[in-house]
Coordinates of C-alpha atoms in Angstrom, one line a residue:
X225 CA -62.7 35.8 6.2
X226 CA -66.3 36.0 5.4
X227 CA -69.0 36.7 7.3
X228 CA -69.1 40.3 10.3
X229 CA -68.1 39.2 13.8
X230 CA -70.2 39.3 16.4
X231 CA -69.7 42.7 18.2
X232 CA -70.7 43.2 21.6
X233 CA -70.1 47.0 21.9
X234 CA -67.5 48.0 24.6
X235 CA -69.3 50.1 27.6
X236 CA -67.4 53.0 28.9
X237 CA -66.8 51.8 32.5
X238 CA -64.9 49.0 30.4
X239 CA -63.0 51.5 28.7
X240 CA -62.0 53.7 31.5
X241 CA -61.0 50.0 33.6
X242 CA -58.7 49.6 30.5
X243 CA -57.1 52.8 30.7
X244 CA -56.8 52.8 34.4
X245 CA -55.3 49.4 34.4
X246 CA -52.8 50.2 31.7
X247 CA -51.9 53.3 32.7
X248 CA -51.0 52.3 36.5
X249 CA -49.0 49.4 35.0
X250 CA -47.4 51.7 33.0
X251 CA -46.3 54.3 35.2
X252 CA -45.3 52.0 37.7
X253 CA -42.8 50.3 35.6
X254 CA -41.2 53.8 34.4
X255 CA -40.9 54.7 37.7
X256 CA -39.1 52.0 38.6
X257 CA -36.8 51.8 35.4
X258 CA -36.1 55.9 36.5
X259 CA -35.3 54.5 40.4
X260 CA -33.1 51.6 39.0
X261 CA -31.4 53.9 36.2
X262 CA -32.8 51.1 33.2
X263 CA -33.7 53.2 31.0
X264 CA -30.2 53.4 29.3
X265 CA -29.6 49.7 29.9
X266 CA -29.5 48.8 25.8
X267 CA -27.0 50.2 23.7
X268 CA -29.3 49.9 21.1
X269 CA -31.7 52.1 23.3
X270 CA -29.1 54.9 23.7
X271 CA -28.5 55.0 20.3
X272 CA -31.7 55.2 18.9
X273 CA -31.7 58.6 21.0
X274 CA -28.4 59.3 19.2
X275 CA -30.0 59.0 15.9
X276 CA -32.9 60.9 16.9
X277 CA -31.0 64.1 18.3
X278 CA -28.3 64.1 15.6
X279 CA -31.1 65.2 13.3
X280 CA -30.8 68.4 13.9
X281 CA -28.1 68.6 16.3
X282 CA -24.9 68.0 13.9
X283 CA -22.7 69.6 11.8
X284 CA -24.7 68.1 8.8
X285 CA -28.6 68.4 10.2
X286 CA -31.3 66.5 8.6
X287 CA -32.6 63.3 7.5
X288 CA -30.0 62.0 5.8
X289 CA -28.8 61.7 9.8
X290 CA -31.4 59.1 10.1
X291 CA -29.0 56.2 9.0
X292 CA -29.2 53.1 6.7
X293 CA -30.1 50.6 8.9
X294 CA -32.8 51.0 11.1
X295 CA -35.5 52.2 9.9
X296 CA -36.5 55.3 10.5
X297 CA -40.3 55.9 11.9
X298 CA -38.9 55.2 15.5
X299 CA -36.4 58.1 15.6
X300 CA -39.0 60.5 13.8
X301 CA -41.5 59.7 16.7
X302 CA -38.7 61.0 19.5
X303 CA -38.0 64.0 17.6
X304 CA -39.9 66.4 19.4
X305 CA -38.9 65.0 22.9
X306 CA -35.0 64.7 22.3
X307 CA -35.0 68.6 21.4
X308 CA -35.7 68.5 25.4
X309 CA -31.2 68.1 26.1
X310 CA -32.0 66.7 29.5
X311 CA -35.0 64.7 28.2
X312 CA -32.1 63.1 26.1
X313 CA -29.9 62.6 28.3
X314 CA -32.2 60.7 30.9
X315 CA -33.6 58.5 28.2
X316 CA -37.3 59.8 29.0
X317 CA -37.3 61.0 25.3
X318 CA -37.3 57.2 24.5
X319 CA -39.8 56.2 27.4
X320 CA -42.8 58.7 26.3
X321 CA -43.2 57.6 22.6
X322 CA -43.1 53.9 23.9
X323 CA -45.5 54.0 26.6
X324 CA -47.8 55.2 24.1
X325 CA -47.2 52.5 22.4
X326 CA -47.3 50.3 24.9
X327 CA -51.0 52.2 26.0
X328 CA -52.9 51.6 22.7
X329 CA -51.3 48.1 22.1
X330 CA -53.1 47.6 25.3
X331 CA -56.1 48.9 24.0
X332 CA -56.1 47.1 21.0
X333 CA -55.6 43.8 22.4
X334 CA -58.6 44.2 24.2
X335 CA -60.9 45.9 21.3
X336 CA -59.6 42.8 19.5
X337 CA -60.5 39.8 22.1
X338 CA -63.8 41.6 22.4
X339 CA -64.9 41.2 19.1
X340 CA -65.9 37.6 20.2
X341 CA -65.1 37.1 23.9
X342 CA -66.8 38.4 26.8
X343 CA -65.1 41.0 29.0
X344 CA -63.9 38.2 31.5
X345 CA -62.5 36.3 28.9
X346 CA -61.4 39.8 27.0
X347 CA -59.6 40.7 30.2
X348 CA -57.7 37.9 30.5
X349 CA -56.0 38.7 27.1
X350 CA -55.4 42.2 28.8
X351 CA -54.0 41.4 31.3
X352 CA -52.1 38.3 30.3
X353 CA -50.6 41.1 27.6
X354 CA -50.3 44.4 29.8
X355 CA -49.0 42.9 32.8
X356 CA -46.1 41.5 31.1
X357 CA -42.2 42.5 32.5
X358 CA -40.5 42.3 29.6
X359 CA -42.8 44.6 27.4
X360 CA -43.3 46.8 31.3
X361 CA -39.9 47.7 31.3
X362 CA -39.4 48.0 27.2
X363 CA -42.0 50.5 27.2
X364 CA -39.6 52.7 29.8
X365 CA -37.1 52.6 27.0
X366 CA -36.3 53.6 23.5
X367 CA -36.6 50.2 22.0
X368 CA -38.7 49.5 19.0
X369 CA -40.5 46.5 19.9
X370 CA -43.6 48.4 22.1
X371 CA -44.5 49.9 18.7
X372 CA -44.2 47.4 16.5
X373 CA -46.6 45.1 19.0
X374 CA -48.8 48.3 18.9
X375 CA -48.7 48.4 14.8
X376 CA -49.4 44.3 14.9
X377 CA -52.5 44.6 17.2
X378 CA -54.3 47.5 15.4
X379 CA -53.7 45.8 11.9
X380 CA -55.3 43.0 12.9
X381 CA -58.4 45.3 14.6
X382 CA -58.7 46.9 11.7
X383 CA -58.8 44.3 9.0
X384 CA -61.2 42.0 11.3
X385 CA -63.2 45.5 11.6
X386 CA -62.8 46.4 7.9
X387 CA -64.1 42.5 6.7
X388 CA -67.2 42.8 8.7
X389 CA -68.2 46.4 7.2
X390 CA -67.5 45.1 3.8
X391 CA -70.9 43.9 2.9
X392 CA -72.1 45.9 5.6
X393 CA -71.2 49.6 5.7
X394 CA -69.1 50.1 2.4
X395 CA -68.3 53.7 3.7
X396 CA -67.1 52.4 7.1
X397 CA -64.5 49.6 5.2
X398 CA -63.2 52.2 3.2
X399 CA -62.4 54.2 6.0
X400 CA -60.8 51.5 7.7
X401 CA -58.7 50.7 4.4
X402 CA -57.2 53.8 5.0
X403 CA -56.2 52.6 8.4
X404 CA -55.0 49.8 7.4
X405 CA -52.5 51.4 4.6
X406 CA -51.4 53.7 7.8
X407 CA -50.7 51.1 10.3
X408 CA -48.9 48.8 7.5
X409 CA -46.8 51.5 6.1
X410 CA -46.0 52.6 9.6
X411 CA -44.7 48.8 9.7
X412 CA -42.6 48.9 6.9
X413 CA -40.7 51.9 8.6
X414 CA -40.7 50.5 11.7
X415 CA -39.1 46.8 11.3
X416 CA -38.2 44.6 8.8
X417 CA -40.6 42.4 9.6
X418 CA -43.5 44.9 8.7
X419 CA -42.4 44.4 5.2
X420 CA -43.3 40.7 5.2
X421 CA -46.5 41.6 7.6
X422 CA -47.3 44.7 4.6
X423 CA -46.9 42.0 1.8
X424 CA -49.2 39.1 3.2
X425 CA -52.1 41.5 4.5
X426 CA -51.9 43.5 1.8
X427 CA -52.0 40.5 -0.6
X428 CA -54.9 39.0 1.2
X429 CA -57.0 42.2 1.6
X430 CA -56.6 42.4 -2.5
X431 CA -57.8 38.8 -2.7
X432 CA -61.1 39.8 -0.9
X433 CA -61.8 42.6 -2.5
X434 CA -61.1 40.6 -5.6
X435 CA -63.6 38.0 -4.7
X436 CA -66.2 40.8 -3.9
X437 CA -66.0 42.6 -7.2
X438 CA -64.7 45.5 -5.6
X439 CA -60.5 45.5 -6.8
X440 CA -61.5 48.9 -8.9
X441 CA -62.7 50.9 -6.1
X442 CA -60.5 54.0 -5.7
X443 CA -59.5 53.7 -2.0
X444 CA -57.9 50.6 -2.5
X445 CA -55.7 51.9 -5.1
X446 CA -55.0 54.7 -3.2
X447 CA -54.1 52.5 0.0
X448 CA -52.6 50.1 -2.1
X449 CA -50.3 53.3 -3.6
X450 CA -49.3 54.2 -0.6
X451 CA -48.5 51.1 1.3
X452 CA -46.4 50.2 -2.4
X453 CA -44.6 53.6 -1.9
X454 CA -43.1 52.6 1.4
X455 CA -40.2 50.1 1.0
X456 CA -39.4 52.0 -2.3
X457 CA -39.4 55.6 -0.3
X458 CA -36.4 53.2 1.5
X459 CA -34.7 52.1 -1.3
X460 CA -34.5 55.6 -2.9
X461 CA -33.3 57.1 0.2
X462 CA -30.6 54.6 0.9
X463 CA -29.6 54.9 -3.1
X464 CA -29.1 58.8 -2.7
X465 CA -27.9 59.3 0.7
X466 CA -25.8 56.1 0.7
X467 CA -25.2 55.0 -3.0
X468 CA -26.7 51.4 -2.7
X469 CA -30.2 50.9 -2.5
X470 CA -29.5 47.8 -0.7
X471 CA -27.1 49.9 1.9
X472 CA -29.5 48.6 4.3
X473 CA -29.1 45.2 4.2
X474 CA -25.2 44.9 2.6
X475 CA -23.5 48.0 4.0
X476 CA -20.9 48.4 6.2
X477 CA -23.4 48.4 9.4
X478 CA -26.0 45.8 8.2
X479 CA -26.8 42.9 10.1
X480 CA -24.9 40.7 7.7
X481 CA -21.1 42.7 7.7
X482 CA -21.7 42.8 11.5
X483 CA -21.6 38.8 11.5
X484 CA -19.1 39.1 9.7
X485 CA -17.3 41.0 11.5
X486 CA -17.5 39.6 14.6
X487 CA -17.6 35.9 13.8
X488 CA -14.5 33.9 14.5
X489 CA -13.1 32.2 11.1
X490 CA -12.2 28.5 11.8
X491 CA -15.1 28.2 15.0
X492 CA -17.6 26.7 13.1
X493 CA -21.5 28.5 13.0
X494 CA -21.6 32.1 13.9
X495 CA -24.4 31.5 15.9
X496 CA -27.0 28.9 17.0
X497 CA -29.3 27.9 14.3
X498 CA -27.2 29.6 11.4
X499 CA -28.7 27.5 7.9
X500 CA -30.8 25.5 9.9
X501 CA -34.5 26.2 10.0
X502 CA -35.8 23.7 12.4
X503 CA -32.8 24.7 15.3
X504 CA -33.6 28.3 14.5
X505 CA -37.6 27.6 14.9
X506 CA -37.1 26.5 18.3
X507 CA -34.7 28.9 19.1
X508 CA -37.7 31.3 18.5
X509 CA -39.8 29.6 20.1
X510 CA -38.1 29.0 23.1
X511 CA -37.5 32.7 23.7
X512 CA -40.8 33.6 22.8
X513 CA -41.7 30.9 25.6
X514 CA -38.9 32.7 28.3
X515 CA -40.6 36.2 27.1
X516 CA -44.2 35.2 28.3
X517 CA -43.8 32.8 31.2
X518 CA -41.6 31.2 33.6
X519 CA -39.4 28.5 31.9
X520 CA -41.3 25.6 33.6
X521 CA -44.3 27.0 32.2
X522 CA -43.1 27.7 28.6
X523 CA -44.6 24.5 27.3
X524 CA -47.6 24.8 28.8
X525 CA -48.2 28.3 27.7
X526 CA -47.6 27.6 24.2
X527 CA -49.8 24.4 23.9
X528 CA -52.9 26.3 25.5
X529 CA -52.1 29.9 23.0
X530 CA -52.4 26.9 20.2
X531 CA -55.2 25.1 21.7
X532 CA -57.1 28.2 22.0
X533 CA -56.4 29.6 19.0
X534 CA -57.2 26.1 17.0
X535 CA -60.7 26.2 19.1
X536 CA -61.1 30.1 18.2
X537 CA -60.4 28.8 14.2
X538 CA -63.5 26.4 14.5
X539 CA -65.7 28.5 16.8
X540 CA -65.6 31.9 14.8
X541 CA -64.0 30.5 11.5
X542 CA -67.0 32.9 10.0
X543 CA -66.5 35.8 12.1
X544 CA -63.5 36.9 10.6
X545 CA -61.2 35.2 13.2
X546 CA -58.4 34.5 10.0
X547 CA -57.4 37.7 10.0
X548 CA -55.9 37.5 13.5
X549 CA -53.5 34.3 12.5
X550 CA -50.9 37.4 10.9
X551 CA -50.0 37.3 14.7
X552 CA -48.0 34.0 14.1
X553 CA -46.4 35.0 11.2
X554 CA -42.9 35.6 13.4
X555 CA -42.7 32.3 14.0
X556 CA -42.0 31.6 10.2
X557 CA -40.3 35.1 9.8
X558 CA -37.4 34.5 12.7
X559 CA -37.1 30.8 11.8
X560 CA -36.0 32.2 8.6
X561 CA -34.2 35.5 9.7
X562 CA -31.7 33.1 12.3
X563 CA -31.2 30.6 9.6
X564 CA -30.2 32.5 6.6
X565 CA -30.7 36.9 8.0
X566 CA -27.6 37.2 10.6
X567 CA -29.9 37.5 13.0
X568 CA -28.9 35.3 16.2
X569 CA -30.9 34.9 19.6
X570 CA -29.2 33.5 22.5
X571 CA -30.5 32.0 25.3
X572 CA -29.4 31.9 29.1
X573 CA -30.9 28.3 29.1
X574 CA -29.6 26.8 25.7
X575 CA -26.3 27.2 24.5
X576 CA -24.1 29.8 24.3
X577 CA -25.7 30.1 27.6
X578 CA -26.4 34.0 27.3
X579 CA -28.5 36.9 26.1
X580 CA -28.6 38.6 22.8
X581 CA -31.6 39.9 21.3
X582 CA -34.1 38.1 24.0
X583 CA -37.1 40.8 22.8
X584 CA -37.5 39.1 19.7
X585 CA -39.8 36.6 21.3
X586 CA -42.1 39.3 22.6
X587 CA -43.6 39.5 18.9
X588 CA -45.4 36.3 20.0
X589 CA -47.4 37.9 22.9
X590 CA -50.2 39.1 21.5
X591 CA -50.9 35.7 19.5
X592 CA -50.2 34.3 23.2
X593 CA -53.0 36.7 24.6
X594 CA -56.1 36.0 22.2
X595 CA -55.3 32.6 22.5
X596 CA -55.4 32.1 25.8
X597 CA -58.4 34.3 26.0
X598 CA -60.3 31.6 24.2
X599 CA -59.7 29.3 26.7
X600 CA -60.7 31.2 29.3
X601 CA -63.7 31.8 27.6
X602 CA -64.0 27.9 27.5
X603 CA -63.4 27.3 31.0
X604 CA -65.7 30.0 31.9
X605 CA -68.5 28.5 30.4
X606 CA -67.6 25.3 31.4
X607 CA -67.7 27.0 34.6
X608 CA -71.4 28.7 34.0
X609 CA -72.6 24.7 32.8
X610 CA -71.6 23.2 36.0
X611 CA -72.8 25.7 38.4
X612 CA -73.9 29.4 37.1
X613 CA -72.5 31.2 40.1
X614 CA -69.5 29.7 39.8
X615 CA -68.1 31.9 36.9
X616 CA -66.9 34.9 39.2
X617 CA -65.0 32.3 41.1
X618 CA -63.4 30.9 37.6
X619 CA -62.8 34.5 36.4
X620 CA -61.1 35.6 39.2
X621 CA -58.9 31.9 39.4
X622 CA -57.7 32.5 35.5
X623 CA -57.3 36.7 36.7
X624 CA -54.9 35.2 39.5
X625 CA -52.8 32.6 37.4
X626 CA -52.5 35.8 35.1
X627 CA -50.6 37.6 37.9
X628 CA -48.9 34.5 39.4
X629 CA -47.1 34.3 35.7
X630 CA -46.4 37.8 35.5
X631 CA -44.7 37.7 39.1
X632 CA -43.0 34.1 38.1
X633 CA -41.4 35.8 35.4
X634 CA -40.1 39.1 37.3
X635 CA -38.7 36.7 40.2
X636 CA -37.0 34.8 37.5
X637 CA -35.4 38.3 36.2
X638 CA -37.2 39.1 32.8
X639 CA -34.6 38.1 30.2
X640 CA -35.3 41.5 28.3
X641 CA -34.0 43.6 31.4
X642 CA -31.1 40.9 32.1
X643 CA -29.8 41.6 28.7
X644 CA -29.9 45.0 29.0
X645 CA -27.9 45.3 32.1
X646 CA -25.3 42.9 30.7
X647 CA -25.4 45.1 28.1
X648 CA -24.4 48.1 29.7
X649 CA -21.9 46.3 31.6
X650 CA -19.5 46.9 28.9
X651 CA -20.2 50.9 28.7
X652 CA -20.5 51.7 32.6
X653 CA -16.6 52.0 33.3
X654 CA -15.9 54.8 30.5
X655 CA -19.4 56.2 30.4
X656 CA -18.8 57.2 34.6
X657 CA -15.0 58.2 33.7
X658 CA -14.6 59.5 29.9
X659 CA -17.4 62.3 30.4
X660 CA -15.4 63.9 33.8
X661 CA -12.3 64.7 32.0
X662 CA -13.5 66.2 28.8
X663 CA -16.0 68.3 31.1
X664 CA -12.5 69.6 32.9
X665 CA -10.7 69.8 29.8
X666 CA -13.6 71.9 28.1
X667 CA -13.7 74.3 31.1
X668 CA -10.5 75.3 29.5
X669 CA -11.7 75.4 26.2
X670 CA -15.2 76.9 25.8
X671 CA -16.9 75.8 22.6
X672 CA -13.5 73.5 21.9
X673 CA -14.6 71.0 18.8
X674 CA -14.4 67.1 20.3
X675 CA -13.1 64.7 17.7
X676 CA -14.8 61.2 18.4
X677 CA -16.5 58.3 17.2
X678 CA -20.2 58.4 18.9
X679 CA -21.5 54.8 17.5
X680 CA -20.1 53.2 20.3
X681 CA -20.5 55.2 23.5
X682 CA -23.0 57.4 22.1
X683 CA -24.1 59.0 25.3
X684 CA -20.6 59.9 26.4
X685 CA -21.5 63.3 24.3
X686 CA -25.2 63.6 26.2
X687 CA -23.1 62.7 29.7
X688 CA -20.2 65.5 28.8
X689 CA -23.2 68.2 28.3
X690 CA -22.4 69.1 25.0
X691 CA -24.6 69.3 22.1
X692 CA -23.7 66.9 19.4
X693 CA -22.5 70.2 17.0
X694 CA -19.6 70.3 19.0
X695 CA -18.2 66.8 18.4
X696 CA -17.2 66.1 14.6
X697 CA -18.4 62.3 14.6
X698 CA -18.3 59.3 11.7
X699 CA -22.0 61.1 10.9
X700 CA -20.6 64.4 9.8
X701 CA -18.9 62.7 6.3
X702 CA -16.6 65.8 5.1
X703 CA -16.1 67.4 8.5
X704 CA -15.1 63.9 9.7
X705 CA -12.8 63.0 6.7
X706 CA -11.3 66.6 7.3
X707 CA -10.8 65.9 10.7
X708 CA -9.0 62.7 10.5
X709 CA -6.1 64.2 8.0
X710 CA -5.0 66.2 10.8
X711 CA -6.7 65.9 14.3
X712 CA -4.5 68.8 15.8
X713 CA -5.7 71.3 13.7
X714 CA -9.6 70.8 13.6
X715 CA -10.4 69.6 17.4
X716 CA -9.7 70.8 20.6
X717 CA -9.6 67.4 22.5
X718 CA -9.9 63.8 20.5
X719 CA -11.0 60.7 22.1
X720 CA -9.6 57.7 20.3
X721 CA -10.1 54.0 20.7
X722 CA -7.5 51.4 19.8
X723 CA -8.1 50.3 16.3
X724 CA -10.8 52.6 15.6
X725 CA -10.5 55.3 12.4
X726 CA -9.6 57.9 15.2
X727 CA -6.7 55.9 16.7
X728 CA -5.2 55.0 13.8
X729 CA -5.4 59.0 12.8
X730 CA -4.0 60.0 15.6
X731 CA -0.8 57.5 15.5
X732 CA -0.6 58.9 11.7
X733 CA -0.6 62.2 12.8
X734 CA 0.5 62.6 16.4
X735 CA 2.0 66.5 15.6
X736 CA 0.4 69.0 18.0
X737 CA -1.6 66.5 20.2
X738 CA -0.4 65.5 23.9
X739 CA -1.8 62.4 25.6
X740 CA -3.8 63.1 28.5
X741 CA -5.1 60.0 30.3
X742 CA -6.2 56.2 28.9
X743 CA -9.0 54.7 30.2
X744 CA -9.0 50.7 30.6
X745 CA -12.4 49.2 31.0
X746 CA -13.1 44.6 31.0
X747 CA -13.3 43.3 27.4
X748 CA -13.2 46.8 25.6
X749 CA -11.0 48.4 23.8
X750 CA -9.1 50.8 25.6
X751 CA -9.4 54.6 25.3
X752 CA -7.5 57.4 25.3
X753 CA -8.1 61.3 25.5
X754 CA -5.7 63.8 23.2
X755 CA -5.6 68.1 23.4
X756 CA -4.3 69.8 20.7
X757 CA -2.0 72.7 21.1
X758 CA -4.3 74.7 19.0
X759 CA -5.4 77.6 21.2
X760 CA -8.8 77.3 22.0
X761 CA -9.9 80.8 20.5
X762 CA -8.8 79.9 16.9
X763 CA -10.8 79.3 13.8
X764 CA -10.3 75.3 13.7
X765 CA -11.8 75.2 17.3
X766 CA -14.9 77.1 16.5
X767 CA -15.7 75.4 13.4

């Protein structure tokens, strides 16, 4: 972290071969997610878009409809797209603010490997990055992880950018403090992770300008002001709206009860790697491995990314090259989170022998990228030493092992997109058969108030063609508590679920409802739709 890297500035024709490439990958993949109906593959995906809508389509509009546990920068991004109904519905609300994500993550990686790599080497960390089927079809959802990658590859831009114009072009760093504070605050709201990211760059950026005499200047106290107010702007809201600061992280929906929940007393470890570090370090690894290259490969991969980035350490260790090792900090951040955060991975190749939470790994693909683009940049010139018109031939060798891995892993089914459509294995049968009958039934009762749980099955409200203002959901608090005292009376039609808060309201008070069909699907809890003798003109069914 001392001296300005070496900047070769990027041409234009470089630029628009960037944008071209990214872009075509890009749109490709969405149109294939739309062709292959993937964009609503994650549960998680589909309610993201819940969140997002119920904003200000509820009985109780605003941000306190943002939630407790994810944060909320994300669902404040698809705002203005899931005010489009059928934008919602489809999931391309989700898929526009991700592929720009996706787009300038892109970008970044390359601005970044430029810095001190030739193009040819540069491109190799593009396209090693952009081509990529688990972050291809991500970026066609509402997932978090395309942004996050996007907030990890700028911060490191910036602060390799901002070190060089230190001594340089004290204006120009300033600047770029400011960017900094934005890209790590927009962290903090992103993922949990940011925090950790936030507290480390932010530490170290203090350190420099400690070292430089320069700890008084304004702007830094500003940025450092602002990237402080973050986490606590979480805490306060989760204090007001939820009555625990900690909500978050302890609440009913955190990470921690969910585990809890869901793990079988007597069964020994929740989940693989649970208070073990070094089993929960390779578990990481290993899908971080499975994310980037074929499984064969995995070892390989990850030898060269270290090899490369050792070399890079050595090579530029006065170019400002440190800054860019915060790209390995998941490593120590999910070998930590597995152990002792409820936070399991499973693997289709390690036991339990399936899929949860595969994406994490795909934090690790931009460390993967610069890495590897030091090696090419070795075996380029390697390449120039033994004959000089033999580099084209060596670029365009490492350009074609590039795609060769990308295709590898999308023969091999990306493990991101196999997760997702396990996923919505579980919500196909009642998302095709719920929405049909309360569409009939509503034809009966215009504007008729649906009493339902939407955490779930979410998108059985966007498939229906309601807006959310006509369900009362867990999200509307009074409405909801209201509600459950005596279904009859406030809803036209209930959906219940055995053992949910519904269910167990209805078989308390079953006056004035009359069964109308269950619905069985593999694994879930069954369903079951209710109407309420209530005619469909009075006040409790327009409320």
């Amino acid at each position: 972290m001392t001296e300005e890297p070496i900047r070769r500035p990027i041409s234009r024709n470089e630029w628009l071969m960037v944008v071209a490439f990214t872009v075509s990958a890009s749109v490709l993949a969405s149109l294939w997610s739309w062709h292959n109906g993937a964009m609503l593959n994650y549960g998680d995906a589909v309610a993201h878009l819940h969140i997002a809508r119920r904003v200000f389509d509820s009985h109780r509009p605003g941000l306190s409809q943002l939630g407790s546990v994810w944060l909320p920068l994300p669902h404040l991004l698809m705002l203005p797209f899931v005010a489009v109904y059928a934008w919602w519905v489809n999931g391309i609300a989700g898929l526009i603010p991700s592929a720009l994500a996706y787009l300038a993550g892109c970008a970044g990686v390359y601005r970044l490997a430029r810095h001190w790599l030739r193009p040819s080497a540069a491109v190799v960390a593009l396209a090693f990055f952009a081509l990529n089927p688990n972050l291809l079809y991500l970026q066609t959802t509402a997932m978090t992880e395309p942004l996050f990658l996007c907030e990890m590859v700028w911060l490191a831009v910036w602060l390799v950018e901002w070190r060089g114009a230190l001594n340089k072009n004290p204006p120009r760093a300033a600047r770029l403090l400011c960017c900094i504070a934005m890209i790590l605050v927009a962290a903090v709201f992103t993922r949990y992770d940011g925090w950790i990211l936030a507290v480390l760059a932010w530490t170290s950026v203090g350190i420099v300008q400690l070292r430089h005499s320069t700890l008084r200047s304004r702007s830094f106290w500003i940025a450092s002001a602002a990237v402080v107010a973050a986490p606590l702007l979480w805490f306060a809201y989760n204090a007001i709206v939820f009555g625990d600061w900690l909500d978050f992280a302890r609440g009913p929906y955190s990470a921690a009860a969910i585990e809890m929940r869901t793990a079988t007393p007597g069964s020994g470890p929740p989940h693989p790697g649970w208070h073990n570090p070094w089993v929960s370090f390779l578990f990481f690894i290993k899908c971080a491995e499975l994310d980037a290259a074929p499984e064969a490969w995995g070892n390989f991969l990850l030898s060269l990314s270290v090899l490369g980035t050792a070399w890079a350490w050595f090579t530029t260790h006065r170019r400002a090259f440190l800054w860019t090792l915060l790209l390995w900090l998941p490593v120590p951040f999910y070998a930590y989170s597995i152990a002792f955060g409820s936070v399991p991975i499973f693997l289709p190749v390690w036991w339990p022998h399936s899929w949860y939470n595969t994406r994490y790994g795909l934090e690790m693909l931009p460390a993967f990228a610069l890495g590897l683009a030091f090696v090419a940049q070795f075996v380029i010139a390697v390449a120039r030493d033994f004959k000089r018109n033999s580099t084209r031939f060596a670029a365009a060798a490492l350009y074609a092992i590039v795609a060769v891995n990308a295709w590898q892993v999308l023969r091999a089914h990306p493990l991101t997109y196999a997760e997702g459509a396990k996923n919505i294995q579980s919500r196909r049968a009642f998302e095709r058969e719920i929405p049909p009958v309360l569409r009939s039934l509503l034809e009966t009762r215009r504007g008729g108030i649906v009493l339902m749980e939407t955490s779930v099955y979410p998108n059985l409200v966007a498939f229906t063609g309601i807006p959310l203002r006509q369900t009362i959901n867990e999200s509307d608090k009074e409405y909801y508590t209201a509600a459950l005292a005596a279904p009859a009376t406030h809803a036209a039609i209930v959906l219940a679920f055995d053992g949910d808060q519904i269910d167990q309201a209805v078989k308390a008070h079953p006056e004035g409802l009359e069964l109308v069909q269950r619905f069985e699907a593999p694994g879930q809890n069954s369903g079951a739709v209710y109407v309420s003798d209530t005619p469909p003109g009075s006040k409790a069914a327009k409320r």
